[in-house]
PDB file of C-alpha atoms in Angstrom:
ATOM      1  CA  UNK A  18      -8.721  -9.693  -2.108  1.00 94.00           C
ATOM      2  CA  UNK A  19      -8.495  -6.747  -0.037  1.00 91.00           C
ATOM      3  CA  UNK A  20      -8.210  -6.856   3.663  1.00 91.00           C
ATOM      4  CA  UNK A  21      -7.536  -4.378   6.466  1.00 86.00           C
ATOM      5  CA  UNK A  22      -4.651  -4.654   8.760  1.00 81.00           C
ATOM      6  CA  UNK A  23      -6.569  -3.864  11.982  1.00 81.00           C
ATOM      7  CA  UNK A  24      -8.316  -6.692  14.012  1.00 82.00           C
ATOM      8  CA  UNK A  25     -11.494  -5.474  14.555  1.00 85.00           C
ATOM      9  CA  UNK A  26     -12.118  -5.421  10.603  1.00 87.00           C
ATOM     10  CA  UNK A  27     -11.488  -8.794   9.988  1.00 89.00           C
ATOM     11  CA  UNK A  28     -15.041 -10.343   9.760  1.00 92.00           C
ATOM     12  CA  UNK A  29     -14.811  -8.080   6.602  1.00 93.00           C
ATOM     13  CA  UNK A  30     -12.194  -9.658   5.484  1.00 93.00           C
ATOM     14  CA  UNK A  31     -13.641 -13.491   6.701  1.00 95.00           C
ATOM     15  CA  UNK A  32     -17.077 -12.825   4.524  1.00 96.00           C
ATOM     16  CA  UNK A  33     -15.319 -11.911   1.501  1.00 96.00           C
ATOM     17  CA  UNK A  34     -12.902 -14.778   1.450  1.00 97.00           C
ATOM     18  CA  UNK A  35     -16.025 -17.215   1.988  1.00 96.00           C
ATOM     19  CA  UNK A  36     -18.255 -15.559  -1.060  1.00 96.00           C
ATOM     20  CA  UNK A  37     -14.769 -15.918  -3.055  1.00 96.00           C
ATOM     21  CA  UNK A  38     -13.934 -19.220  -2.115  1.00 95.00           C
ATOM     22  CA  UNK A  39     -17.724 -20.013  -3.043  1.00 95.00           C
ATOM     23  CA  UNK A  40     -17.475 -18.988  -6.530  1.00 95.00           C
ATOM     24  CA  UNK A  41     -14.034 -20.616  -7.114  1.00 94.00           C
ATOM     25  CA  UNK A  42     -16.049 -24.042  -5.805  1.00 93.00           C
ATOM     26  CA  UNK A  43     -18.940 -23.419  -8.322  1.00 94.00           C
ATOM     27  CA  UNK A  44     -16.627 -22.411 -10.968  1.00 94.00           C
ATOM     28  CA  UNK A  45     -14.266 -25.553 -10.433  1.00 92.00           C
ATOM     29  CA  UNK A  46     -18.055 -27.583 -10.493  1.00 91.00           C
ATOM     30  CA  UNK A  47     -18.704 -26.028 -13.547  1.00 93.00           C
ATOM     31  CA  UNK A  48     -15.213 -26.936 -15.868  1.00 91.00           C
ATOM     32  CA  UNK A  49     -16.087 -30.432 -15.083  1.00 91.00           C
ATOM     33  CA  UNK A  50     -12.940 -30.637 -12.182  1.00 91.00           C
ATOM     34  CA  UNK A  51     -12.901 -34.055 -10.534  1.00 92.00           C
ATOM     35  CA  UNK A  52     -15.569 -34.318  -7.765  1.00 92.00           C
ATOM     36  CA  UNK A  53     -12.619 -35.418  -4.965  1.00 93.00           C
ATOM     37  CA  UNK A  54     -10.403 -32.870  -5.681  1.00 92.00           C
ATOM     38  CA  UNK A  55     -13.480 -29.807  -5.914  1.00 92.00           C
ATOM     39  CA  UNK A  56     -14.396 -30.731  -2.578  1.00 94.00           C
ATOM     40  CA  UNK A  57     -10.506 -30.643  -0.949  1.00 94.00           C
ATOM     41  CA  UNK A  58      -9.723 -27.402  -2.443  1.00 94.00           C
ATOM     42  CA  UNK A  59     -13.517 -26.058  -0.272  1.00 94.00           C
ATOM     43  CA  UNK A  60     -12.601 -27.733   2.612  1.00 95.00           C
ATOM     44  CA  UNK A  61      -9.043 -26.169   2.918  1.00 94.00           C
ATOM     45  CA  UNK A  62     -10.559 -23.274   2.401  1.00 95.00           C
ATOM     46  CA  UNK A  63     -13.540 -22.938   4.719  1.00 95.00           C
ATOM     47  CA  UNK A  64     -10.587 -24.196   6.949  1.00 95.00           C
ATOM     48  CA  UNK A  65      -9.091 -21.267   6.614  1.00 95.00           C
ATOM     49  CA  UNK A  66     -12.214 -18.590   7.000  1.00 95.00           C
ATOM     50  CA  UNK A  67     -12.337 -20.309  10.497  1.00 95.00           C
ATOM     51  CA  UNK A  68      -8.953 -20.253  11.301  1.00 95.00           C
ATOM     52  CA  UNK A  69      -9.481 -17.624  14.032  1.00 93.00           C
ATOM     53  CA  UNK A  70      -5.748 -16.887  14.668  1.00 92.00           C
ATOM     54  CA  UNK A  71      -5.197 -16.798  11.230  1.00 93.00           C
ATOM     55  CA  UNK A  72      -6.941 -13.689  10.943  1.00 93.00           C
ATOM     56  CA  UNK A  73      -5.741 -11.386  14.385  1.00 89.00           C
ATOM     57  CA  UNK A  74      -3.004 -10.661  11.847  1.00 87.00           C
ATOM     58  CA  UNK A  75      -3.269  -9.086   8.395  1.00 87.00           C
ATOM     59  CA  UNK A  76      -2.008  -6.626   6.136  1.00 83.00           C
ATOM     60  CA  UNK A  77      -3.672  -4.667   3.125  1.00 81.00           C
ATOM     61  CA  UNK A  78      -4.253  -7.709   0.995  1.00 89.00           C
ATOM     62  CA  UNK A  79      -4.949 -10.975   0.765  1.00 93.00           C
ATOM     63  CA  UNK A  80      -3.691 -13.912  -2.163  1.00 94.00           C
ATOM     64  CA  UNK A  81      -4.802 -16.929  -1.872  1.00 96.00           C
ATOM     65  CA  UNK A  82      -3.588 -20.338  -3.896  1.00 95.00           C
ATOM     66  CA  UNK A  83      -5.506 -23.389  -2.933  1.00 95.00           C
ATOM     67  CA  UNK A  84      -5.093 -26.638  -4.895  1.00 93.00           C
ATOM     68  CA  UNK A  85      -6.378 -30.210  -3.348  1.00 92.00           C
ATOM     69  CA  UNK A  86      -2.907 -30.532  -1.762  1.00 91.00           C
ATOM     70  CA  UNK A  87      -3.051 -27.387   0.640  1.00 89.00           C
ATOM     71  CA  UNK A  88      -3.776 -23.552   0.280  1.00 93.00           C
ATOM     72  CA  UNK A  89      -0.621 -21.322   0.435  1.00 92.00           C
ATOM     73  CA  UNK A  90      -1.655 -17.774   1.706  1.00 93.00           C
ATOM     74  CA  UNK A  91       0.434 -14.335   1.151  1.00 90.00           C
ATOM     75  CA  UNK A  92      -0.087 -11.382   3.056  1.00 88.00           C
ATOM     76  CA  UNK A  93       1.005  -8.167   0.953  1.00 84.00           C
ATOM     77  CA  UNK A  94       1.049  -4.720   1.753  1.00 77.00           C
ATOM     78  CA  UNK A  95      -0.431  -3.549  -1.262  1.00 75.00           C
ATOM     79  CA  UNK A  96      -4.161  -2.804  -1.904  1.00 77.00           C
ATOM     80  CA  UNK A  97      -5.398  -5.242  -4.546  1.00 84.00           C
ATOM     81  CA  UNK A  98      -8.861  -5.645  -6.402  1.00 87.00           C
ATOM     82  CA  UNK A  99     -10.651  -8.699  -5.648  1.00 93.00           C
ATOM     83  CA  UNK A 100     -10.729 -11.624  -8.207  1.00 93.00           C
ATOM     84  CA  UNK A 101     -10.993 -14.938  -8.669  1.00 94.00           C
ATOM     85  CA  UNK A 102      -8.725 -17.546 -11.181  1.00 93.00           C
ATOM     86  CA  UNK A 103      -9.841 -21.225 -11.851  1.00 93.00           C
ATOM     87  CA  UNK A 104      -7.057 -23.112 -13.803  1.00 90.00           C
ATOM     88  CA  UNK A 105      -4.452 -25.595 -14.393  1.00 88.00           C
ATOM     89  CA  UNK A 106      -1.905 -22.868 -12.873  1.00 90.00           C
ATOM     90  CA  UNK A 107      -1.434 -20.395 -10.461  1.00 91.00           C
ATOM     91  CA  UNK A 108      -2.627 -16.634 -11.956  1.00 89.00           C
ATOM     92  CA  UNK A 109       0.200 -14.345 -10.179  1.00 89.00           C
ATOM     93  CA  UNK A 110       0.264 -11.282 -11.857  1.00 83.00           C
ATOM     94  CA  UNK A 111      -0.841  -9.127  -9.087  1.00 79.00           C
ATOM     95  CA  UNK A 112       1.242 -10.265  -6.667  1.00 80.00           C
ATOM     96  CA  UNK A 113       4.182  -8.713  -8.997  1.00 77.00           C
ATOM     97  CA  UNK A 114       4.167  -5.104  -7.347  1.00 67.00           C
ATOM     98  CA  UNK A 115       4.722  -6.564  -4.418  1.00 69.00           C
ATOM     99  CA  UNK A 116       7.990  -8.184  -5.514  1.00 68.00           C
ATOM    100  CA  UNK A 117       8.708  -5.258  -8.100  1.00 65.00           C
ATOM    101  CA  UNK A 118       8.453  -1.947  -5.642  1.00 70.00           C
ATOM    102  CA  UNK A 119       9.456  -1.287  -2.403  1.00 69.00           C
ATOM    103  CA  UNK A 120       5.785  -0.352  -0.240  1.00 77.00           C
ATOM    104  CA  UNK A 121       7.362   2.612   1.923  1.00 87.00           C
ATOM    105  CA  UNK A 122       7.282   6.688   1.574  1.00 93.00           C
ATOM    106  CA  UNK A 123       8.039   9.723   3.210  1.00 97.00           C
ATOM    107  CA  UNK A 124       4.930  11.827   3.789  1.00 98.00           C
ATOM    108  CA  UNK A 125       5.790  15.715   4.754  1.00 98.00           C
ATOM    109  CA  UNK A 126       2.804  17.200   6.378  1.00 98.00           C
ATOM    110  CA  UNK A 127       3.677  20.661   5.367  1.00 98.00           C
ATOM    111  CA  UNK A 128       0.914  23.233   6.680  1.00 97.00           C
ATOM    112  CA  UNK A 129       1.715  27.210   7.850  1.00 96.00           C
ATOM    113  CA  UNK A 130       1.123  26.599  11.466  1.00 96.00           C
ATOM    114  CA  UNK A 131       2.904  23.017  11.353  1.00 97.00           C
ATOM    115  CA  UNK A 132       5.281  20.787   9.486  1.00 98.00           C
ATOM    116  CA  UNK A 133       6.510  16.761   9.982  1.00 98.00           C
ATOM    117  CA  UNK A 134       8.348  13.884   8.160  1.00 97.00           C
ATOM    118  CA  UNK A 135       5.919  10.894   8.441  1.00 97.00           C
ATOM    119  CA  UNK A 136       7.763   7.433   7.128  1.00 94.00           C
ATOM    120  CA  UNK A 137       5.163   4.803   5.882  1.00 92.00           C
ATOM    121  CA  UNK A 138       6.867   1.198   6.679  1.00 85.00           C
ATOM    122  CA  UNK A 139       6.643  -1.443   4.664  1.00 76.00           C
ATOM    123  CA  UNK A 140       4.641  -4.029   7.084  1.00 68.00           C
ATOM    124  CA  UNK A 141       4.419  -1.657  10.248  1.00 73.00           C
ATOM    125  CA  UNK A 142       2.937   1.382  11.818  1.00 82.00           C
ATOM    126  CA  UNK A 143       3.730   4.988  10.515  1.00 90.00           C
ATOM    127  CA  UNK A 144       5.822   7.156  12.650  1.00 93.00           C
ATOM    128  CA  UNK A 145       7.281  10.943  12.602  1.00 96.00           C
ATOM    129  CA  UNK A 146      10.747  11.105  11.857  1.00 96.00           C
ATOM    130  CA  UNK A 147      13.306  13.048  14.562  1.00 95.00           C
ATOM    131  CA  UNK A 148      14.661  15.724  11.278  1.00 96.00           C
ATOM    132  CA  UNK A 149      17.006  17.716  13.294  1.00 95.00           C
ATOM    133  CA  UNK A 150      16.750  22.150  12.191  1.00 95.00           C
ATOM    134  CA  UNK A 151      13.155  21.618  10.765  1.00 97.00           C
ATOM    135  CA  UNK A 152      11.382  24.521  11.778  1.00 96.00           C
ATOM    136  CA  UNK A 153       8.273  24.483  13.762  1.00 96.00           C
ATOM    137  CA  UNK A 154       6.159  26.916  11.240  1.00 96.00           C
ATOM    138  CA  UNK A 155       6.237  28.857   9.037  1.00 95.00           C
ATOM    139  CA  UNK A 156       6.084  32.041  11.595  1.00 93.00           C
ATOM    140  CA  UNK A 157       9.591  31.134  13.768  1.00 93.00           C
ATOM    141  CA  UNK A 158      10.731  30.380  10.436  1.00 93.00           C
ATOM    142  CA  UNK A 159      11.000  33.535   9.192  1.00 90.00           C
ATOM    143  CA  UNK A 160      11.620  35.521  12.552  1.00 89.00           C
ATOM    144  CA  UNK A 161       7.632  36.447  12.532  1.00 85.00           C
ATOM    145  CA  UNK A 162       4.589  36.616  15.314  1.00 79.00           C
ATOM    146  CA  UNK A 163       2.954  35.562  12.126  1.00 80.00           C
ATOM    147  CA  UNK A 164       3.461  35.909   8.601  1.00 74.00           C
ATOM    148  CA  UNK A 165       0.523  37.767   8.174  1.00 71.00           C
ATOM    149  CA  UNK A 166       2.390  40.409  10.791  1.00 61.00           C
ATOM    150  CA  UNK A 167       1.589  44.354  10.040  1.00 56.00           C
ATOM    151  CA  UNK A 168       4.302  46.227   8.789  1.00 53.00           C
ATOM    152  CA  UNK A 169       6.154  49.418  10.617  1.00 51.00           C
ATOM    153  CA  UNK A 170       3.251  51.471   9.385  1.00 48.00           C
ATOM    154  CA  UNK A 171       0.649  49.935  10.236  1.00 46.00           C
ATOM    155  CA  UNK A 172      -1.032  48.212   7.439  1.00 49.00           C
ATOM    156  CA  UNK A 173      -1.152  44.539   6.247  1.00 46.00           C
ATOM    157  CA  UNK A 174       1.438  43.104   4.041  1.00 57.00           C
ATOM    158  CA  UNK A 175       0.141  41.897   0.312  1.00 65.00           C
ATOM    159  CA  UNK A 176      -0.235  38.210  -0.704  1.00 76.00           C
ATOM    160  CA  UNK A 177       3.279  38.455  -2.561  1.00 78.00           C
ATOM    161  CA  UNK A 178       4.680  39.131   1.368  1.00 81.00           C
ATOM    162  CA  UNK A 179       3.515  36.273   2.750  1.00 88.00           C
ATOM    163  CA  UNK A 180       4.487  33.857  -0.356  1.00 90.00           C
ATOM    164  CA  UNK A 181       7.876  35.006   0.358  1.00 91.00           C
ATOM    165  CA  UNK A 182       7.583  34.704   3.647  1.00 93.00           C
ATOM    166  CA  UNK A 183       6.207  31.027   2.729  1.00 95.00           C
ATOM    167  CA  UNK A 184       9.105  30.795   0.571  1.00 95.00           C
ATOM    168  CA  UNK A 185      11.497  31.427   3.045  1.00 96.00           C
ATOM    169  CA  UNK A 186      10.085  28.656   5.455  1.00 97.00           C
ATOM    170  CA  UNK A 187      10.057  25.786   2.596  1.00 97.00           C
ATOM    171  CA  UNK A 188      13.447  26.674   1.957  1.00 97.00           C
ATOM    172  CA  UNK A 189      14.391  26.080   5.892  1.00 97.00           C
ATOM    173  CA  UNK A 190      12.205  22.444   5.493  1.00 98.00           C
ATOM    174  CA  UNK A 191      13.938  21.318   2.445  1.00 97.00           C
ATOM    175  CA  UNK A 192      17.219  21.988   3.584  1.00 97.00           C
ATOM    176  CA  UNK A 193      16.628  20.031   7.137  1.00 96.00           C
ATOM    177  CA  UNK A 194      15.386  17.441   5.103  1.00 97.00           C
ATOM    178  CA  UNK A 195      18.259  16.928   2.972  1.00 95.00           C
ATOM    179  CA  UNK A 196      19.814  15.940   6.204  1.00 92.00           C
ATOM    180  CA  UNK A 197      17.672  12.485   6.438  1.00 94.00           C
ATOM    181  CA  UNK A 198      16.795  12.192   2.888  1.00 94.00           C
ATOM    182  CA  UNK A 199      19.723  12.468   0.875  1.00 91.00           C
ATOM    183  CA  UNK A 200      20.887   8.775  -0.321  1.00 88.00           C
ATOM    184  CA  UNK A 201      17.109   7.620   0.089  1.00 89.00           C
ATOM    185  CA  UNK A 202      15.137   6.592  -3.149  1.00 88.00           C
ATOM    186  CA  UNK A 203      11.977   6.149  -1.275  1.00 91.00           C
ATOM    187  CA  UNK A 204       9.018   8.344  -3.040  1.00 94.00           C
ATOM    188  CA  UNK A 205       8.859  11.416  -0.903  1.00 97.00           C
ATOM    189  CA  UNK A 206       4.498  12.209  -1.115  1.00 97.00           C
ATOM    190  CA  UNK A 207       3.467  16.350  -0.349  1.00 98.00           C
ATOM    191  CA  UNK A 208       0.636  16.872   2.020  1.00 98.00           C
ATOM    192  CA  UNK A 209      -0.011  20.346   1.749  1.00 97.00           C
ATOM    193  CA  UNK A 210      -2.398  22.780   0.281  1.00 97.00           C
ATOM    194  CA  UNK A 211      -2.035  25.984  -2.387  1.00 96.00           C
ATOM    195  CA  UNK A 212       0.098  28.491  -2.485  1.00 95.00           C
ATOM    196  CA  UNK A 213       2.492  26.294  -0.136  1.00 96.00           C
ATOM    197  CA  UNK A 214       2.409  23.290  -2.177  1.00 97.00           C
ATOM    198  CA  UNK A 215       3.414  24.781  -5.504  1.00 97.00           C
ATOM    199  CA  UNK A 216       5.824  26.944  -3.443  1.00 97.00           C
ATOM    200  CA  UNK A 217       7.382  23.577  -1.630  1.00 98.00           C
ATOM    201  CA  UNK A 218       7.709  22.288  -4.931  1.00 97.00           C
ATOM    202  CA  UNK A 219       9.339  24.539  -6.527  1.00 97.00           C
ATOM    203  CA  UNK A 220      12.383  24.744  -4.384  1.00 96.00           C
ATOM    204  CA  UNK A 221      12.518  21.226  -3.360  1.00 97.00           C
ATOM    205  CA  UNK A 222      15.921  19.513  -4.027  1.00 96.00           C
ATOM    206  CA  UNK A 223      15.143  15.812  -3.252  1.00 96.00           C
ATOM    207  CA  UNK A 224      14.904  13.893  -6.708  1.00 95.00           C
ATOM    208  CA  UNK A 225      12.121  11.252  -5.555  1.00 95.00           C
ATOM    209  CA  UNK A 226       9.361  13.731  -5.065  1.00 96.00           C
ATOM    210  CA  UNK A 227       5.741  12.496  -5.782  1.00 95.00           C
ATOM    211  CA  UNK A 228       3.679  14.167  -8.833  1.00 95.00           C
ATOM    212  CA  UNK A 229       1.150  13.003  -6.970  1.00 95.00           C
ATOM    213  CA  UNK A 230       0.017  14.670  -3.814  1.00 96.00           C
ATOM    214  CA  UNK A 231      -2.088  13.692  -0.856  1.00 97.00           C
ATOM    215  CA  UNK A 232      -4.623  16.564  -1.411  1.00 93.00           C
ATOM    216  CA  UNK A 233      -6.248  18.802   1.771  1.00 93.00           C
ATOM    217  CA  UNK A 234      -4.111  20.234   4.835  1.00 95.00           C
ATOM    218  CA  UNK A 235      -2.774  17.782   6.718  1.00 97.00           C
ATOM    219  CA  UNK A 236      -3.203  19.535  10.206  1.00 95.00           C
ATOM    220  CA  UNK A 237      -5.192  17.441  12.633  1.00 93.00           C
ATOM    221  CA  UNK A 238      -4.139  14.213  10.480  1.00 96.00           C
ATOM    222  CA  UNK A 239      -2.792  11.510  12.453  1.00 95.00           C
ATOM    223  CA  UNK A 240       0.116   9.562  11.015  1.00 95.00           C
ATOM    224  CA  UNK A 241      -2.536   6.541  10.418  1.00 91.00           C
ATOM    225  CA  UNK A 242      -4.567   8.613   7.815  1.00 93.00           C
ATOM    226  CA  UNK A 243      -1.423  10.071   5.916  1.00 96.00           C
ATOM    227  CA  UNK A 244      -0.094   6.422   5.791  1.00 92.00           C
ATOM    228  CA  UNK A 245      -3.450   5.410   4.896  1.00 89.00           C
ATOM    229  CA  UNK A 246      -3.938   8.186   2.151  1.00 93.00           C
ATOM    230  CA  UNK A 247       0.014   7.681   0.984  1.00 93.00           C
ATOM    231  CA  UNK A 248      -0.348   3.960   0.113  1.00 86.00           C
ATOM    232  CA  UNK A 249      -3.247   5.529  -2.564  1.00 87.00           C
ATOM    233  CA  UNK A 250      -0.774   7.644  -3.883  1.00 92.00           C
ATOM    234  CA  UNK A 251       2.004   4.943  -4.014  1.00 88.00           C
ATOM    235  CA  UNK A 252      -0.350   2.819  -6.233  1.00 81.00           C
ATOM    236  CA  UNK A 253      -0.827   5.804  -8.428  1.00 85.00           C
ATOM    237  CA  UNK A 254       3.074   6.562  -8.318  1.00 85.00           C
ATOM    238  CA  UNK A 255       3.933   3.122  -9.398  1.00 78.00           C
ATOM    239  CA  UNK A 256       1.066   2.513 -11.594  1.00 75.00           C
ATOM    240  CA  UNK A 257       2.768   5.722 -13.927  1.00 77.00           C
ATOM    241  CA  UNK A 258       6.184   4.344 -13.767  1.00 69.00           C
ATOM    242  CA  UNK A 259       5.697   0.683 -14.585  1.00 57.00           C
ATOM    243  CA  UNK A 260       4.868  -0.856 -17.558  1.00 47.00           C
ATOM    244  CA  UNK A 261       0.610  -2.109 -17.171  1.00 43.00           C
ATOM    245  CA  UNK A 262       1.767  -6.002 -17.833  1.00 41.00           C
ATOM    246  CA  UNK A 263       3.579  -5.486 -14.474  1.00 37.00           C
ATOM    247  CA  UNK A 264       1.246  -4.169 -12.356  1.00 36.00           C
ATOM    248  CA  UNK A 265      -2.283  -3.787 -14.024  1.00 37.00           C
ATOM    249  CA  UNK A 266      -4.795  -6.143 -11.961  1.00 37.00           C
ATOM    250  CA  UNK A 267      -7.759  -7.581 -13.384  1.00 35.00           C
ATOM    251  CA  UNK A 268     -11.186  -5.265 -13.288  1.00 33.00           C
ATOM    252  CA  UNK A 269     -13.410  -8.068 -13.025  1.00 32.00           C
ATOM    253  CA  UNK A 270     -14.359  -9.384  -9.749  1.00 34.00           C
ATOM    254  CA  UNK A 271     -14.368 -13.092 -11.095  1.00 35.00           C
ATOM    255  CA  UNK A 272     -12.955 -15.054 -14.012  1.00 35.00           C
ATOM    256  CA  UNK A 273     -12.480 -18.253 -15.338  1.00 34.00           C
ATOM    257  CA  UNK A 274      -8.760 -18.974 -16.876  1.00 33.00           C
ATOM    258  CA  UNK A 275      -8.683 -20.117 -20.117  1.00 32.00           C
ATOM    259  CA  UNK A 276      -5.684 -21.893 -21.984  1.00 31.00           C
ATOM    260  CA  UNK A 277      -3.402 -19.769 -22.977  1.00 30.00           C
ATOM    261  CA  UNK A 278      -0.161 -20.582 -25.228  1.00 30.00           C
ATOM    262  CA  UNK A 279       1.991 -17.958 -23.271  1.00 31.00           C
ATOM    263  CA  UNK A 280       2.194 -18.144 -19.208  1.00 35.00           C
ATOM    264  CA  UNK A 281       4.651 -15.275 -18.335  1.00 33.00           C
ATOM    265  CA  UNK A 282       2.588 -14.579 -14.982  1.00 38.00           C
ATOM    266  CA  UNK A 283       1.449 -18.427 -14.248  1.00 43.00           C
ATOM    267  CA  UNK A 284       3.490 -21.145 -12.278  1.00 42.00           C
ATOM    268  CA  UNK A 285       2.545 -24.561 -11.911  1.00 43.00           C
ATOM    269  CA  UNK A 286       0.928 -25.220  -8.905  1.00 45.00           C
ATOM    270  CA  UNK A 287       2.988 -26.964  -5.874  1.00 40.00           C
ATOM    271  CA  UNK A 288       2.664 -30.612  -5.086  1.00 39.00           C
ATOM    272  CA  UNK A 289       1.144 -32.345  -1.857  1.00 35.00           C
ATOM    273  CA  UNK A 290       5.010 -32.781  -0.516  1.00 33.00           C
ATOM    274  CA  UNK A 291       5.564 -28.829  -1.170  1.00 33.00           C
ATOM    275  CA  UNK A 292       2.402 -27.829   1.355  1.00 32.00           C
ATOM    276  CA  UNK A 293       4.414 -28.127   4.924  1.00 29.00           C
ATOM    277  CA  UNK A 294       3.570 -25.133   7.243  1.00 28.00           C
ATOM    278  CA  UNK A 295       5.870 -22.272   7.068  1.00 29.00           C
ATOM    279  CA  UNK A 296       6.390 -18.591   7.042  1.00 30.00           C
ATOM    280  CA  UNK A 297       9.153 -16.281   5.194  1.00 29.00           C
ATOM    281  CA  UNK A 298       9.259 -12.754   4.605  1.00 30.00           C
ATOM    282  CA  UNK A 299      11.576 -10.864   2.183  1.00 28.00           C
ATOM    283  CA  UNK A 300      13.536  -7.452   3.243  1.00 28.00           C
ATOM    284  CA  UNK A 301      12.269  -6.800  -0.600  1.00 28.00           C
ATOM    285  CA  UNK A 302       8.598  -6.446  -0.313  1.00 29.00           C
ATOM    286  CA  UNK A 303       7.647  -7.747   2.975  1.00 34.00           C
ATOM    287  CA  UNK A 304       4.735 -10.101   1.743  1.00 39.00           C
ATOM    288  CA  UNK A 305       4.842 -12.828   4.109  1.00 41.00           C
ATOM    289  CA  UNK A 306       4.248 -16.161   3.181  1.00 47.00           C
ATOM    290  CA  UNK A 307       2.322 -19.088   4.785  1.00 52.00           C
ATOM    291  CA  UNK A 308       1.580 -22.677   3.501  1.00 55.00           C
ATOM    292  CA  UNK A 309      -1.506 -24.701   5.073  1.00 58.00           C
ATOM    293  CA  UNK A 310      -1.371 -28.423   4.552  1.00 55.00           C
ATOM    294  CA  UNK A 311      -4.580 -30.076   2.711  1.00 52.00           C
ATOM    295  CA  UNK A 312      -6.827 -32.332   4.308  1.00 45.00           C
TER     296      UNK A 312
END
């Protein structure tokens, strides 16, 4: 399920766990699941729609694996589609971006009167990246008052002035950004708007550049929205590059699992013994990990 990563949006996030976790207890009532272990896997779970300090701390999404021994919970930074699974195993498949792609970008906010590198973490705020030589706009970038300046005689330059004059300027960025960027692989996303954008793009030199684009200027955007707006693109970016068994999530809001003679995306689910509270995070993905013992 999807969830939001600040506080003051977690009821959201509390409601729609609780209407979940009720359809996962009618749909366990339904397959004829023994009485005992139906009611363990609610309890644990309106357990944790309570669980108060559970919830001052999320991320973009939400998993959820209860069984009558404990609920394990995973926080991942990801936006995923809510569903719910009712089986003999675990249904993991959308977990596997996650584990498969790295969650972090470089935004550039490229705009006329303004330019910045914004990196998108993995698990923690956006920020603007110190890029030493990037030029303030594209006006002290080419030695101009403005790039719309009148010429010795008087009259306004053309259109094809100022694209070379914009030309000129995303030259200056990309080569001050080769300066922080070369040796990355992280998905470099374009916030800019026509002609700059096709002009940026056309003389940028760093391999990992986004076909995808956060559309609109980014002037007046904090580095919240881009981040916010980036992570859209990322799914995009990594929903083109993957192959859909990976990284496809279910359309339906619920389902029931049926038997199926292949599991590639299922694990069994843990014992009683394997439910002891704990929490790990990998450098890989970032999606941290807590068990919650059963009742």
């Amino acid at each position: 399920m999807p969830t939001s990563p600040l506080t003051q949006q977690a009821q959201a996030g509390r409601i729609e766990l609780k209407n979940l976790a009720a359809e996962a207890t009618r749909q366990l009532e339904r397959s004829g699941a023994d009485r005992t272990a139906a009611t363990a896997v609610r309890e644990a779970l309106e357990e944790l729609v309570e669980d108060d300090d559970f919830w001052a701390e999320q991320a973009r999404s939400l998993a959820v694996f209860a069984t009558p021994g404990g609920v394990a919970v995973f926080r991942l930074p990801n936006e995923l589609t809510s569903v719910v699974e009712v089986g003999d195993r675990f249904y993991v498949k959308p977990l596997l971006r996650a584990v498969t792609f790295p969650q972090a970008a470089c935004v550039l906010a490229l705009a006329a009167g303004s330019v910045r590198l914004v990196e998108v973490t993995r698990d923690g705020p956006p920020f603007t990246v110190d890029v030493p030589g990037l030029p303030k706009d594209a006006a002290s970038a080419v030695g101009k008052a403005s790039i719309t300046e009148r010429s010795p005689i008087g009259r306004l330059q053309g259109s094809e002035g100022q694209k070379a004059r914009l030309g000129q300027y995303a030259l200056k960025v990309d080569q001050a950004l080769r300066g922080v960027l070369t040796g990355l692989e992280l998905p470099l996303i374009l916030a800019a708007t026509e002609p700059l954008s096709s002009i940026y793009r056309s003389l940028n030199s760093y391999p990992h550049l986004a076909g995808p684009a956060i559309v609109g200027s980014p002037e007046g955007a904090t580095d919240a929205d881009l981040a916010d707006r980036a992570r859209t693109v990322l799914d995009e970016v990594y929903a083109q590059s993957s192959p859909p068994s990976a990284t496809s999530t279910p359309s339906a809001s619920t389902r029931v699992a049926r038997p199926r003679t292949s599991r590639p995306s299922r694990v069994p689910p843990p014992t009683a013994s394997s439910t002891r509270w704990s929490s790990t995070s990998t450098r890989r993905c970032r999606a941290t990990s807590t068990r919650r013992p059963g009742r």
